[in-house]
CSV table of C-alpha atoms in Angstrom, one decimal:
chain,number,residue,atom,x,y,z
A,1,MET,CA,-5.0,11.0,-16.2
A,2,ILE,CA,-1.3,11.1,-17.3
A,3,TYR,CA,1.0,8.2,-16.3
A,4,GLY,CA,5.0,8.4,-16.7
A,5,SER,CA,8.3,8.7,-15.2
A,6,ILE,CA,9.7,11.8,-13.5
A,7,HIS,CA,12.9,11.0,-15.4
A,8,HIS,CA,11.6,11.8,-18.6
A,9,GLU,CA,11.7,15.5,-18.4
A,10,LYS,CA,11.6,16.5,-21.9
A,11,THR,CA,8.7,14.2,-23.0
A,12,TYR,CA,6.5,16.3,-20.5
A,13,ALA,CA,7.8,19.8,-21.3
A,14,PHE,CA,4.4,20.5,-22.8
A,15,LEU,CA,2.6,20.3,-19.5
A,16,PRO,CA,1.7,23.4,-17.4
A,17,PRO,CA,4.4,25.3,-15.5
A,18,ALA,CA,2.8,24.3,-12.0
A,19,ILE,CA,3.0,20.5,-13.1
A,20,GLN,CA,6.4,20.8,-14.3
A,21,LYS,CA,7.4,22.5,-11.1
A,22,ALA,CA,6.0,19.6,-9.1
A,23,LEU,CA,7.8,17.0,-11.2
A,24,SER,CA,11.1,18.9,-11.0
A,25,PHE,CA,10.7,19.0,-7.2
A,26,ALA,CA,10.1,15.2,-7.4
A,27,ARG,CA,13.3,14.8,-9.4
A,28,THR,CA,15.4,16.9,-7.1
A,29,HIS,CA,14.2,15.9,-3.6
A,30,ASP,CA,14.2,12.5,-1.7
A,31,LEU,CA,10.5,12.3,-1.2
A,32,ALA,CA,11.1,9.3,1.2
A,33,ALA,CA,13.3,11.5,3.4
A,34,LEU,CA,10.7,14.4,3.7
A,35,PRO,CA,8.6,14.5,6.9
A,36,THR,CA,5.2,12.6,6.8
A,37,GLY,CA,2.3,15.2,6.0
A,38,ARG,CA,2.2,18.4,4.2
A,39,ASN,CA,5.5,20.1,2.9
A,40,GLU,CA,5.2,23.5,1.4
A,41,ILE,CA,6.6,24.4,-2.1
A,42,ASP,CA,4.3,27.3,-3.2
A,43,GLY,CA,1.8,27.8,-0.3
A,44,ASP,CA,-1.6,26.7,-1.4
A,45,ALA,CA,-1.0,26.8,-4.9
A,46,LEU,CA,1.5,23.7,-4.9
A,47,TYR,CA,2.4,21.5,-1.8
A,48,VAL,CA,3.3,17.8,-1.4
A,49,ASN,CA,1.8,15.6,1.0
A,50,ILE,CA,4.2,12.8,2.1
A,51,ALA,CA,2.4,9.5,2.9
A,52,HIS,CA,3.8,6.3,4.3
A,53,TYR,CA,1.3,3.3,4.3
A,54,THR,CA,0.7,-0.3,3.5
A,55,THR,CA,-1.1,-1.2,0.4
A,56,GLY,CA,-4.1,-3.7,0.6
A,57,PRO,CA,-7.0,-5.3,-1.3
A,58,CYS,CA,-9.0,-2.9,-3.5
A,59,GLU,CA,-12.1,-3.6,-1.5
A,60,GLU,CA,-10.6,-1.9,1.6
A,61,LYS,CA,-9.5,1.2,-0.4
A,62,ILE,CA,-11.7,4.2,-1.1
A,63,TRP,CA,-12.5,6.0,-4.5
A,64,GLU,CA,-12.0,9.9,-4.2
A,65,ALA,CA,-12.1,12.9,-6.5
A,66,HIS,CA,-11.1,16.6,-5.8
A,67,ARG,CA,-12.5,19.8,-7.3
A,68,SER,CA,-9.9,22.3,-6.0
A,69,TYR,CA,-6.6,20.4,-6.9
A,70,ILE,CA,-4.9,18.2,-9.2
A,71,ASP,CA,-3.2,15.2,-7.7
A,72,ILE,CA,0.2,14.0,-8.9
A,73,HIS,CA,1.2,10.8,-7.1
A,74,VAL,CA,4.8,10.0,-7.1
A,75,LEU,CA,6.2,6.9,-5.6
A,76,ALA,CA,9.4,6.9,-3.7
A,77,GLU,CA,9.6,3.3,-2.3
A,78,GLY,CA,7.4,0.3,-2.7
A,79,THR,CA,4.8,-0.6,-5.3
A,80,GLU,CA,1.2,0.2,-5.6
A,81,ARG,CA,-1.7,0.0,-8.1
A,82,ILE,CA,-3.9,3.2,-8.6
A,83,ASP,CA,-7.3,2.6,-10.2
A,84,VAL,CA,-8.8,5.4,-12.2
A,85,SER,CA,-12.2,5.9,-13.8
A,86,PRO,CA,-13.8,8.9,-15.5
A,87,ILE,CA,-16.1,10.9,-13.1
A,88,GLU,CA,-19.1,10.4,-15.4
A,89,ARG,CA,-18.9,6.6,-15.0
A,90,MET,CA,-19.0,6.7,-11.3
A,91,GLN,CA,-21.6,7.2,-8.5
A,92,MET,CA,-20.5,10.2,-6.7
A,93,GLY,CA,-21.1,11.1,-3.0
A,94,ALA,CA,-21.3,14.5,-1.3
A,95,TYR,CA,-18.5,16.9,-1.7
A,96,GLU,CA,-16.7,17.9,1.4
A,97,LYS,CA,-15.4,21.4,0.5
A,98,ASP,CA,-13.1,21.6,3.7
A,99,ARG,CA,-11.3,18.5,2.6
A,100,ASP,CA,-11.7,18.9,-1.1
A,101,PHE,CA,-13.0,15.4,-1.1
A,102,THR,CA,-15.7,13.6,-3.0
A,103,PRO,CA,-16.2,9.8,-2.1
A,104,ALA,CA,-17.3,7.6,-5.0
A,105,GLU,CA,-18.4,4.1,-5.9
A,106,GLY,CA,-17.9,2.2,-9.2
A,107,ASP,CA,-15.6,0.1,-11.2
A,108,ALA,CA,-12.0,1.0,-12.4
A,109,ALA,CA,-11.7,2.1,-16.2
A,110,SER,CA,-7.9,1.6,-16.0
A,111,ALA,CA,-5.1,1.1,-13.6
A,112,ALA,CA,-1.4,2.0,-13.2
A,113,VAL,CA,1.2,0.0,-11.4
A,114,MET,CA,3.4,2.5,-9.6
A,115,ARG,CA,7.2,1.9,-9.0
A,116,PRO,CA,9.7,4.3,-7.6
A,117,GLY,CA,9.9,7.3,-10.0
A,118,ASP,CA,6.5,6.8,-11.6
A,119,PHE,CA,4.1,9.6,-11.5
A,120,LEU,CA,0.3,9.7,-12.1
A,121,ILE,CA,-1.7,12.8,-12.7
A,122,CYS,CA,-5.2,12.8,-11.7
A,123,PHE,CA,-7.2,15.7,-12.8
A,124,PRO,CA,-10.7,16.7,-11.1
A,125,GLU,CA,-12.4,14.6,-13.6
A,126,ASP,CA,-10.1,11.4,-12.7
A,127,VAL,CA,-11.7,9.5,-9.7
A,128,HIS,CA,-9.0,7.5,-8.3
A,129,ARG,CA,-8.4,4.8,-5.7
A,130,SER,CA,-4.7,4.4,-4.5
A,131,GLY,CA,-3.0,2.1,-2.1
A,132,VAL,CA,-4.2,-1.2,-3.9
A,133,MET,CA,-1.7,-3.9,-3.5
A,134,THR,CA,0.0,-5.6,-6.6
A,135,ASP,CA,0.5,-9.1,-5.1
A,136,THR,CA,0.6,-8.9,-1.4
A,137,PRO,CA,0.2,-6.1,1.2
A,138,ALA,CA,3.5,-4.0,1.3
A,139,PRO,CA,4.7,-0.7,2.7
A,140,LEU,CA,5.3,2.3,0.5
A,141,LYS,CA,6.4,5.9,0.6
A,142,LYS,CA,4.9,8.5,-1.7
A,143,GLY,CA,4.5,12.1,-2.4
A,144,ILE,CA,1.1,13.4,-3.4
A,145,PHE,CA,1.6,16.8,-4.9
A,146,LYS,CA,-1.5,19.1,-4.7
A,147,ILE,CA,-1.8,21.8,-7.5
A,148,ARG,CA,-4.6,24.2,-7.1
A,149,VAL,CA,-6.9,24.6,-10.1
A,150,GLU,CA,-9.6,27.0,-8.7
């Protein structure tokens, strides 16, 4: 996992080109204005899912991991907490290849409180639970960039 701000371009210059391309897109586009759902950037190699939802208690949110894609969560509006844990500390469910989704159960090893302009990169080994409220349930808008690794 890597947590930071999309505005610190030089700090993250060491990251692979596909990740830099996603962060550049986040800097140069109003994610909150994009249509909900999948927005193409580079076909299946890189795209962004725009999500609008309301945060809630962690008990109501699900843990997930992916095999084929890196997730980069970029908050556009609102605030949320994203819990993260290494895959080896979690109880993993059955992988659903068609959704690139593995459910999981366990405890958070760390958490990032996301505000507009913040990003969180979750690699396939980073099990994550997003949409957790910080104080009270609140609406948010975000982009979840998907970068193919397989």
